[in-house]
Short mmCIF file of C-alpha atoms in Angstrom, two decimals:
data_model
loop_
_atom_site.label_atom_id
_atom_site.label_comp_id
_atom_site.label_asym_id
_atom_site.label_seq_id
_atom_site.Cartn_x
_atom_site.Cartn_y
_atom_site.Cartn_z
CA UNK A 118 78.99 -162.53 -27.84
CA UNK A 119 82.03 -162.91 -26.20
CA UNK A 120 83.59 -165.83 -26.53
CA UNK A 121 84.48 -168.06 -23.42
CA UNK A 122 87.97 -166.40 -21.51
CA UNK A 123 90.15 -168.68 -22.40
CA UNK A 124 89.17 -167.41 -25.90
CA UNK A 125 89.57 -163.58 -24.36
CA UNK A 126 92.59 -164.14 -23.26
CA UNK A 127 94.07 -165.26 -27.02
CA UNK A 128 92.90 -162.10 -27.85
CA UNK A 129 94.29 -159.71 -25.12
CA UNK A 130 97.28 -161.11 -25.42
CA UNK A 131 97.86 -161.16 -29.19
CA UNK A 132 97.70 -157.27 -28.79
CA UNK A 133 100.91 -157.22 -27.33
CA UNK A 134 102.02 -157.30 -31.19
CA UNK A 135 102.79 -154.14 -32.55
CA UNK A 136 99.57 -152.92 -34.52
CA UNK A 137 97.12 -155.60 -33.82
CA UNK A 138 93.64 -154.27 -32.86
CA UNK A 139 90.70 -155.68 -31.72
CA UNK A 140 90.17 -157.04 -35.33
CA UNK A 141 93.48 -158.52 -36.10
CA UNK A 142 93.98 -160.45 -33.11
CA UNK A 143 90.34 -161.39 -33.68
CA UNK A 144 91.57 -162.74 -37.40
CA UNK A 145 94.38 -164.69 -35.76
CA UNK A 146 92.96 -166.24 -33.82
CA UNK A 147 90.71 -167.92 -34.78
CA UNK A 148 93.08 -169.01 -37.71
CA UNK A 149 95.02 -170.73 -35.66
CA UNK A 150 91.72 -172.57 -33.34
CA UNK A 151 89.86 -173.32 -36.80
CA UNK A 152 92.39 -173.73 -38.86
CA UNK A 153 95.96 -174.88 -38.46
CA UNK A 154 96.02 -175.58 -34.99
CA UNK A 155 99.61 -177.47 -36.47
CA UNK A 156 100.92 -174.10 -36.90
CA UNK A 157 100.03 -172.91 -33.67
CA UNK A 158 101.57 -175.02 -31.53
CA UNK A 159 104.35 -174.29 -33.82
CA UNK A 160 104.40 -170.46 -32.37
CA UNK A 161 103.83 -171.24 -28.54
CA UNK A 162 107.33 -173.76 -29.58
CA UNK A 163 109.13 -171.47 -31.48
CA UNK A 164 108.21 -168.45 -29.18
CA UNK A 165 108.42 -170.04 -25.87
CA UNK A 166 112.26 -170.73 -27.01
CA UNK A 167 113.23 -167.55 -28.46
CA UNK A 168 111.90 -165.93 -25.46
CA UNK A 169 113.80 -168.53 -23.26
CA UNK A 170 117.25 -168.69 -25.27
CA UNK A 171 118.00 -164.92 -27.12
CA UNK A 172 120.73 -162.79 -25.64
CA UNK A 173 123.16 -160.22 -25.75
CA UNK A 174 125.78 -161.14 -27.51
CA UNK A 175 129.21 -160.47 -25.91
CA UNK A 176 130.95 -158.94 -28.51
CA UNK A 177 128.58 -156.33 -30.10
CA UNK A 178 125.63 -156.61 -27.47
CA UNK A 179 122.46 -158.04 -30.90
CA UNK A 180 120.53 -160.39 -30.62
CA UNK A 181 121.99 -164.08 -30.76
CA UNK A 182 120.72 -167.24 -28.34
CA UNK A 183 124.42 -168.45 -28.59
CA UNK A 184 127.23 -166.29 -26.92
CA UNK A 185 128.77 -164.45 -30.06
CA UNK A 186 126.98 -163.56 -32.99
CA UNK A 187 128.15 -165.36 -35.56
CA UNK A 188 129.08 -162.07 -36.90
CA UNK A 189 131.50 -161.55 -34.41
CA UNK A 190 132.64 -165.69 -34.61
CA UNK A 191 133.41 -164.61 -38.11
CA UNK A 192 137.09 -164.90 -39.37
CA UNK A 193 136.69 -163.27 -42.29
CA UNK A 194 134.90 -160.03 -41.51
CA UNK A 195 136.99 -156.92 -40.89
CA UNK A 196 139.16 -156.69 -37.59
CA UNK A 197 140.01 -153.02 -37.46
CA UNK A 198 136.44 -152.12 -38.50
CA UNK A 199 133.13 -151.49 -35.97
CA UNK A 200 130.46 -149.81 -37.29
CA UNK A 201 127.77 -147.63 -33.55
CA UNK A 202 124.07 -148.45 -34.69
CA UNK A 203 121.29 -147.78 -33.32
CA UNK A 204 119.68 -151.44 -33.31
CA UNK A 205 119.57 -154.79 -34.95
CA UNK A 206 116.92 -153.74 -37.36
CA UNK A 207 119.59 -151.06 -38.33
CA UNK A 208 122.63 -153.62 -37.90
CA UNK A 209 120.01 -156.00 -40.29
CA UNK A 210 119.44 -153.35 -42.32
CA UNK A 211 123.52 -152.65 -42.92
CA UNK A 212 123.84 -156.06 -43.63
CA UNK A 213 121.37 -156.70 -46.46
CA UNK A 214 122.52 -154.33 -48.32
CA UNK A 215 126.03 -155.34 -48.32
CA UNK A 216 129.96 -153.79 -48.79
CA UNK A 217 130.86 -153.38 -45.01
CA UNK A 218 132.75 -155.80 -44.00
CA UNK A 219 133.80 -154.67 -40.63
CA UNK A 220 132.11 -155.40 -37.13
CA UNK A 221 129.05 -153.51 -35.01
CA UNK A 222 128.54 -152.74 -32.44
CA UNK A 223 124.40 -151.90 -30.70
CA UNK A 224 123.64 -149.30 -28.64
CA UNK A 225 119.32 -150.31 -28.84
CA UNK A 226 118.51 -146.52 -28.02
CA UNK A 227 120.01 -143.39 -28.02
CA UNK A 228 121.44 -140.86 -25.69
CA UNK A 229 118.14 -139.17 -25.07
CA UNK A 230 118.22 -136.43 -21.51
CA UNK A 231 114.55 -135.18 -22.06
CA UNK A 232 113.21 -138.88 -21.36
CA UNK A 233 116.66 -139.24 -18.78
CA UNK A 234 118.21 -141.68 -20.90
CA UNK A 235 121.77 -141.77 -20.72
CA UNK A 236 125.72 -142.87 -21.41
CA UNK A 237 124.87 -145.81 -19.42
CA UNK A 238 121.75 -146.59 -20.27
CA UNK A 239 123.29 -147.53 -24.15
CA UNK A 240 126.04 -149.76 -22.83
CA UNK A 241 128.93 -146.42 -23.73
CA UNK A 242 130.94 -148.79 -21.18
CA UNK A 243 131.54 -151.82 -22.26
CA UNK A 244 132.43 -149.69 -25.69
CA UNK A 245 134.53 -147.85 -24.03
CA UNK A 246 136.04 -152.20 -23.10
CA UNK A 247 135.10 -153.26 -26.96
CA UNK A 248 138.21 -150.64 -28.09
CA UNK A 249 140.87 -151.18 -25.35
CA UNK A 250 141.23 -154.56 -26.11
CA UNK A 251 140.47 -154.31 -29.36
CA UNK A 252 142.66 -153.69 -32.86
CA UNK A 253 140.40 -151.09 -33.59
CA UNK A 254 140.91 -148.30 -36.48
CA UNK A 255 138.44 -146.78 -37.72
CA UNK A 256 134.56 -146.60 -35.79
CA UNK A 257 131.81 -145.20 -37.86
CA UNK A 258 129.21 -143.89 -36.30
CA UNK A 259 126.14 -145.17 -37.64
CA UNK A 260 123.71 -143.39 -35.49
CA UNK A 261 120.10 -141.36 -36.81
CA UNK A 262 120.77 -138.39 -38.56
CA UNK A 263 117.87 -137.72 -35.10
CA UNK A 264 120.03 -135.01 -32.84
CA UNK A 265 119.61 -137.82 -29.77
CA UNK A 266 121.29 -139.89 -32.78
CA UNK A 267 124.11 -136.89 -33.44
CA UNK A 268 124.02 -136.46 -29.66
CA UNK A 269 124.50 -140.26 -29.19
CA UNK A 270 127.23 -139.87 -32.20
CA UNK A 271 129.11 -136.79 -30.60
CA UNK A 272 129.59 -138.25 -27.06
CA UNK A 273 131.47 -141.53 -28.73
CA UNK A 274 133.38 -139.10 -30.08
CA UNK A 275 134.48 -137.60 -26.88
CA UNK A 276 134.87 -140.41 -25.45
CA UNK A 277 137.67 -141.83 -28.40
CA UNK A 278 139.70 -138.46 -28.68
CA UNK A 279 143.15 -139.27 -27.93
CA UNK A 280 143.35 -143.03 -28.82
CA UNK A 281 143.75 -143.08 -32.57
CA UNK A 282 141.51 -144.56 -33.42
CA UNK A 283 139.90 -142.74 -36.73
CA UNK A 284 136.74 -141.55 -36.51
CA UNK A 285 133.28 -141.58 -40.11
CA UNK A 286 129.97 -140.91 -39.24
CA UNK A 287 127.04 -141.70 -41.83
CA UNK A 288 126.48 -138.99 -44.64
CA UNK A 289 124.01 -137.47 -45.48
CA UNK A 290 122.60 -136.60 -49.06
CA UNK A 291 119.63 -137.53 -51.44
CA UNK A 292 117.70 -140.71 -51.54
CA UNK A 293 118.33 -142.83 -54.49
CA UNK A 294 116.27 -142.54 -58.03
CA UNK A 295 115.09 -139.01 -55.66
CA UNK A 296 113.74 -135.90 -56.88
CA UNK A 297 115.65 -132.18 -55.46
CA UNK A 298 112.64 -130.63 -54.51
CA UNK A 299 111.19 -133.00 -52.66
CA UNK A 300 114.36 -133.28 -50.19
CA UNK A 301 112.90 -131.77 -46.97
CA UNK A 302 115.63 -128.29 -46.50
CA UNK A 303 117.22 -130.50 -43.83
CA UNK A 304 118.43 -133.07 -45.59
CA UNK A 305 119.22 -131.06 -48.59
CA UNK A 306 121.28 -128.59 -46.95
CA UNK A 307 123.74 -131.04 -45.38
CA UNK A 308 124.07 -132.71 -48.49
CA UNK A 309 125.30 -129.63 -49.27
CA UNK A 310 127.63 -129.34 -47.19
CA UNK A 311 128.69 -133.05 -47.01
CA UNK A 312 129.06 -132.39 -50.79
CA UNK A 313 132.00 -134.27 -52.96
CA UNK A 314 134.22 -134.28 -55.35
CA UNK A 315 133.10 -134.82 -58.32
CA UNK A 316 134.21 -138.29 -59.56
CA UNK A 317 135.03 -138.74 -62.93
CA UNK A 318 136.01 -142.39 -62.80
CA UNK A 319 137.58 -144.23 -60.19
CA UNK A 320 140.47 -145.89 -60.80
CA UNK B 229 93.37 -121.59 -36.31
CA UNK B 230 95.52 -118.98 -37.87
CA UNK B 231 99.20 -121.17 -37.92
CA UNK B 232 101.55 -120.03 -35.60
CA UNK B 233 105.13 -120.32 -34.96
CA UNK B 234 106.52 -123.14 -33.12
CA UNK B 235 109.32 -125.32 -32.05
CA UNK B 236 109.52 -128.79 -31.23
CA UNK B 237 110.87 -129.36 -27.54
CA UNK B 238 110.41 -133.51 -27.61
CA UNK B 239 108.96 -135.74 -28.84
CA UNK B 240 108.26 -139.39 -28.03
CA UNK B 241 106.48 -142.42 -28.92
CA UNK B 242 102.78 -143.12 -28.69
CA UNK B 243 100.86 -145.94 -30.09
CA UNK B 244 102.49 -147.60 -32.95
CA UNK B 245 103.37 -144.44 -35.86
CA UNK B 246 102.04 -141.08 -33.68
CA UNK B 247 104.39 -138.72 -30.84
CA UNK B 248 103.28 -136.47 -28.50
CA UNK B 249 104.81 -133.46 -28.64
CA UNK B 250 105.62 -130.61 -26.62
CA UNK B 251 106.15 -127.17 -28.44
CA UNK B 252 107.01 -123.65 -27.55
CA UNK B 253 104.51 -121.29 -29.21
CA UNK B 254 105.22 -117.70 -29.59
CA UNK B 255 101.30 -117.00 -28.19
CA UNK B 256 100.38 -120.17 -25.97
CA UNK B 257 103.46 -121.18 -23.98
CA UNK B 258 103.77 -124.89 -24.14
CA UNK B 259 102.08 -126.37 -25.36
CA UNK B 260 101.57 -130.68 -25.57
CA UNK B 261 100.47 -132.19 -28.70
CA UNK B 262 99.55 -136.36 -30.10
CA UNK B 263 101.06 -135.93 -33.97
CA UNK B 264 99.33 -138.64 -35.65
CA UNK B 265 101.39 -140.69 -37.88
CA UNK B 266 104.71 -138.64 -38.06
CA UNK B 267 106.36 -141.92 -36.24
CA UNK B 268 105.23 -144.76 -39.61
CA UNK B 269 108.26 -145.12 -42.46
CA UNK B 270 108.13 -142.59 -44.84
CA UNK B 271 106.17 -139.79 -43.03
CA UNK B 272 106.03 -136.24 -44.31
CA UNK B 273 106.06 -135.11 -41.32
CA UNK B 274 108.68 -137.20 -39.85
CA UNK B 275 111.49 -135.11 -41.38
CA UNK B 276 109.76 -131.56 -40.25
CA UNK B 277 108.82 -132.04 -37.27
CA UNK B 278 112.30 -132.04 -35.57
CA UNK B 279 113.97 -130.13 -32.67
CA UNK B 280 116.01 -126.39 -33.28
CA UNK B 281 113.48 -126.43 -36.50
CA UNK B 282 111.34 -123.45 -36.53
CA UNK B 283 107.49 -124.70 -37.33
CA UNK B 284 103.81 -123.24 -38.62
CA UNK B 285 101.17 -125.43 -37.28
CA UNK B 286 97.27 -125.66 -35.88
CA UNK B 287 96.03 -127.67 -32.96
CA UNK B 288 93.01 -128.00 -31.85
CA UNK B 289 91.09 -129.22 -28.71
CA UNK B 290 90.11 -127.42 -25.15
CA UNK B 291 91.66 -130.26 -22.66
CA UNK B 292 95.40 -130.64 -22.07
CA UNK B 293 96.39 -132.99 -24.50
CA UNK B 294 95.68 -131.13 -28.39
CA UNK B 295 95.74 -132.56 -31.74
CA UNK B 296 98.69 -131.59 -33.44
CA UNK B 297 96.28 -130.43 -36.70
CA UNK B 298 98.83 -128.65 -40.00
CA UNK B 299 101.99 -128.90 -40.03
CA UNK B 300 105.24 -126.40 -41.86
CA UNK B 301 108.72 -126.01 -41.80
CA UNK B 302 109.19 -122.21 -42.08
CA UNK B 303 112.55 -121.72 -42.85
CA UNK B 304 116.46 -123.50 -41.69
CA UNK B 305 117.65 -125.46 -39.51
CA UNK B 306 119.90 -124.23 -36.46
CA UNK B 307 122.51 -127.27 -37.93
CA UNK B 308 123.82 -127.81 -34.55
CA UNK B 309 126.03 -130.64 -33.31
CA UNK B 310 128.95 -131.91 -31.27
CA UNK B 311 128.34 -129.24 -27.66
CA UNK B 312 125.79 -126.95 -29.24
CA UNK B 313 124.06 -129.43 -29.76
CA UNK B 314 124.09 -130.30 -25.86
CA UNK B 315 122.72 -126.41 -25.56
CA UNK B 316 120.12 -127.02 -26.50
CA UNK B 317 118.94 -130.35 -25.39
CA UNK B 318 119.26 -127.86 -21.85
CA UNK B 319 117.25 -125.61 -23.33
CA UNK B 320 115.42 -127.72 -24.37
CA UNK B 321 115.09 -129.30 -21.01
CA UNK B 322 114.78 -126.35 -19.17
CA UNK B 323 111.61 -125.03 -20.99
CA UNK B 324 110.23 -128.63 -20.31
CA UNK B 325 110.32 -128.37 -16.66
CA UNK B 326 109.87 -124.72 -15.70
CA UNK B 327 107.17 -123.54 -17.86
CA UNK B 328 103.88 -123.80 -17.56
CA UNK B 329 101.56 -125.85 -20.64
CA UNK B 330 99.49 -123.44 -21.97
CA UNK B 331 101.06 -119.30 -19.94
CA UNK B 332 102.26 -117.63 -22.64
CA UNK B 333 105.60 -117.03 -22.36
CA UNK B 334 105.97 -114.94 -25.58
CA UNK B 335 109.58 -112.67 -25.16
CA UNK B 336 111.12 -116.41 -24.01
CA UNK B 337 109.53 -117.91 -26.98
CA UNK B 338 111.63 -114.54 -28.98
CA UNK B 339 114.91 -115.57 -26.77
CA UNK B 340 114.81 -119.63 -27.28
CA UNK B 341 114.79 -118.70 -31.76
CA UNK B 342 117.77 -116.51 -31.11
CA UNK B 343 119.30 -118.96 -28.74
CA UNK B 344 119.31 -121.42 -31.55
CA UNK B 345 120.79 -119.10 -33.33
CA UNK B 346 123.72 -118.57 -31.30
CA UNK B 347 123.83 -121.72 -30.34
CA UNK B 348 126.75 -122.52 -33.52
CA UNK B 349 129.02 -120.45 -32.45
CA UNK B 350 130.84 -121.70 -28.71
CA UNK B 351 132.12 -117.65 -28.29
CA UNK B 352 128.08 -116.70 -28.57
CA UNK B 353 126.30 -120.40 -26.46
CA UNK B 354 126.97 -118.73 -22.86
CA UNK B 355 125.46 -115.77 -23.34
CA UNK B 356 122.51 -116.87 -25.45
CA UNK B 357 121.89 -119.39 -22.56
CA UNK B 358 122.25 -116.64 -19.73
CA UNK B 359 120.20 -114.22 -21.62
CA UNK B 360 116.91 -117.28 -22.12
CA UNK B 361 117.35 -118.38 -19.05
CA UNK B 362 116.74 -114.51 -17.58
CA UNK B 363 113.68 -114.01 -19.94
CA UNK B 364 112.51 -117.65 -18.46
CA UNK B 365 112.69 -116.29 -14.68
CA UNK B 366 111.53 -112.99 -15.85
CA UNK B 367 108.32 -113.65 -17.36
CA UNK B 368 107.44 -116.09 -14.51
CA UNK B 369 108.13 -113.79 -11.79
CA UNK B 370 111.40 -115.59 -10.42
CA UNK B 371 114.31 -113.29 -11.81
CA UNK B 372 116.18 -111.38 -9.03
CA UNK B 373 115.88 -108.75 -8.44
CA UNK B 374 119.43 -106.47 -7.54
CA UNK B 375 119.34 -105.53 -3.93
CA UNK B 376 120.34 -106.78 -0.49
CA UNK B 377 116.94 -108.34 1.77
CA UNK B 378 116.01 -104.94 2.81
CA UNK B 379 115.60 -103.73 -0.40
CA UNK B 380 118.28 -100.91 -0.20
CA UNK B 381 120.89 -100.55 -3.52
CA UNK B 382 123.59 -103.30 -3.57
CA UNK B 383 126.88 -102.59 -2.43
CA UNK B 384 130.35 -102.80 -4.82
CA UNK B 385 132.30 -103.65 -2.52
CA UNK B 386 130.41 -106.00 -0.30
CA UNK B 387 129.92 -110.07 -0.97
CA UNK B 388 126.72 -111.45 -1.10
CA UNK B 389 124.70 -114.39 -1.73
CA UNK B 390 121.90 -115.40 -3.63
CA UNK B 391 118.28 -115.17 -0.50
CA UNK B 392 116.13 -117.67 -3.41
CA UNK B 393 112.61 -117.45 -1.68
CA UNK B 394 112.75 -113.91 -1.80
CA UNK B 395 114.48 -113.59 -4.54
CA UNK B 396 117.21 -111.55 -3.52
CA UNK B 397 120.16 -110.65 -2.59
CA UNK B 398 121.88 -111.73 1.02
CA UNK B 399 125.77 -109.44 2.25
CA UNK B 400 128.61 -112.42 3.38
CA UNK B 401 130.34 -111.60 5.99
CA UNK B 402 133.72 -110.63 4.54
CA UNK B 403 135.75 -114.02 3.61
CA UNK B 404 133.32 -115.84 3.75
CA UNK B 405 132.56 -117.02 -0.18
CA UNK B 406 129.94 -115.27 -1.49
CA UNK B 407 129.33 -112.98 -5.06
CA UNK B 408 130.82 -109.31 -5.27
CA UNK B 409 129.01 -106.84 -5.54
CA UNK B 410 130.60 -104.94 -7.76
CA UNK B 411 130.25 -107.95 -10.69
CA UNK B 412 126.22 -107.75 -9.28
CA UNK B 413 125.94 -103.87 -10.23
CA UNK B 414 127.16 -105.38 -13.85
CA UNK B 415 124.29 -107.87 -13.39
CA UNK B 416 121.85 -105.44 -12.93
CA UNK B 417 122.67 -103.08 -15.62
CA UNK B 418 121.00 -106.46 -17.39
CA UNK B 419 125.04 -107.67 -19.27
CA UNK B 420 124.49 -110.76 -19.20
CA UNK B 421 126.96 -111.93 -22.13
CA UNK B 422 129.76 -109.95 -20.85
CA UNK B 423 132.35 -111.86 -21.32
CA UNK B 424 134.07 -111.33 -17.52
CA UNK B 425 130.98 -111.78 -16.05
CA UNK B 426 130.74 -115.66 -17.10
CA UNK B 427 130.77 -117.92 -13.85
CA UNK B 428 128.74 -115.20 -11.66
CA UNK B 429 126.37 -114.39 -14.14
CA UNK B 430 125.89 -118.26 -13.99
CA UNK B 431 125.93 -118.70 -10.71
CA UNK B 432 123.25 -116.80 -10.74
CA UNK B 433 120.63 -118.17 -13.29
CA UNK B 434 121.52 -121.61 -12.13
CA UNK B 435 120.51 -120.14 -7.84
CA UNK B 436 117.96 -118.52 -9.06
CA UNK B 437 116.85 -121.42 -11.51
CA UNK B 438 116.85 -124.01 -8.65
CA UNK B 439 113.17 -123.39 -6.77
CA UNK B 440 111.82 -123.66 -10.46
CA UNK B 441 113.51 -127.55 -10.50
CA UNK B 442 113.27 -128.90 -7.48
CA UNK B 443 115.11 -131.96 -6.54
CA UNK B 444 115.40 -133.83 -9.58
CA UNK B 445 118.05 -133.07 -12.10
CA UNK B 446 118.32 -131.53 -15.12
CA UNK B 447 120.13 -134.69 -17.40
CA UNK B 448 121.35 -132.22 -20.46
CA UNK B 449 123.80 -130.57 -17.68
CA UNK B 450 124.43 -133.75 -15.60
CA UNK B 451 125.08 -135.10 -19.31
CA UNK B 452 128.02 -132.57 -20.46
CA UNK B 453 129.35 -132.35 -17.04
CA UNK B 454 129.71 -135.80 -17.35
CA UNK B 455 131.37 -134.81 -20.84
CA UNK B 456 133.54 -132.61 -19.59
CA UNK B 457 134.93 -134.94 -17.00
CA UNK B 458 135.68 -137.24 -19.53
CA UNK B 459 137.03 -134.65 -21.45
CA UNK B 460 139.26 -133.64 -18.61
CA UNK B 461 140.75 -137.53 -17.84
CA UNK B 462 141.42 -138.12 -21.35
#
């Protein structure tokens, strides 16, 4: 037995979401139609609103419905620090980890010549502008530790050559609570190369 | 099958947690396969399946797209950074663009491995890449022959242009540019890594590769060019 055309269409549409296959789509659709039509309406409304209004922050390119995001608006944050990340999710992860009080710049991707993704596709021109008119003292390269992330970091570093902006890169290390035995070789050798003087007690 | 030495050339996400990978293997040349589950957070294979890292793999399937089975890292990854990394991209892009699928190129494989070893040191980079390019051209029967279009040996005092269709050199009248015969004679002896010949060697391999690459430019070369330009202006 097949569902009616509208229900079928709903099932098909729900599958645009990541992690949703035919079975899950069916469960979601039946749940909304049979048990929670109000929830469904709220979903439609907020989805519609978000799709209509959410765009990119003019300064840091993260997702927001206002011209500037809350972080860029926040006067208490350090104007001299800029952290470059690949995605809004990375930015959120750093925010949740806490401790960082500077600003961000979101690339929405990384350089990947083999996929045809070049500097203009990840907003590096905009980063240039941002650096030209801002009082940035330190730029933190927080792109992923993949070859593409490294290449992106390298490109940005070249962009900054001679500007006097201090550059730093996130360190490679062993995960907290991890065991050396199970850490992959690449991480371990980089953690070794980037070892730090042993701090007795921070004074 | 017994585990096969391989290098990852390229990986692109496929479905939610899988990836389609291009591998350069020792006995089967370039192989395209689906690596299931490697994009999943916490997947062990995710850290292993990185470019420039020596791997041992097995796969199954008879079609063009295989299914990657076993994946092990074998030895340490070349720690490439900066320009070396971009050169690595170039080598990978060249392989994926020029090598036909499942065309055995054992020589290319070993030179690829040597190139990765050379890339961290700036002085060795160009030579290693030229050597890789020429091995690639040889394995595809496209290597330049150091003779003129009448199959006569080159003359040290004449200037030549590369004849891409016939893989040989064509003499040009004095004053019309071209490469001097003396440099070409050095290259003919296999001196691809000689520092004084770097420019000529690059020109020759580039001309010989051009017909294989067609109209579409190499994006990694483009990236390196733009970076160099930026460096000059800043």
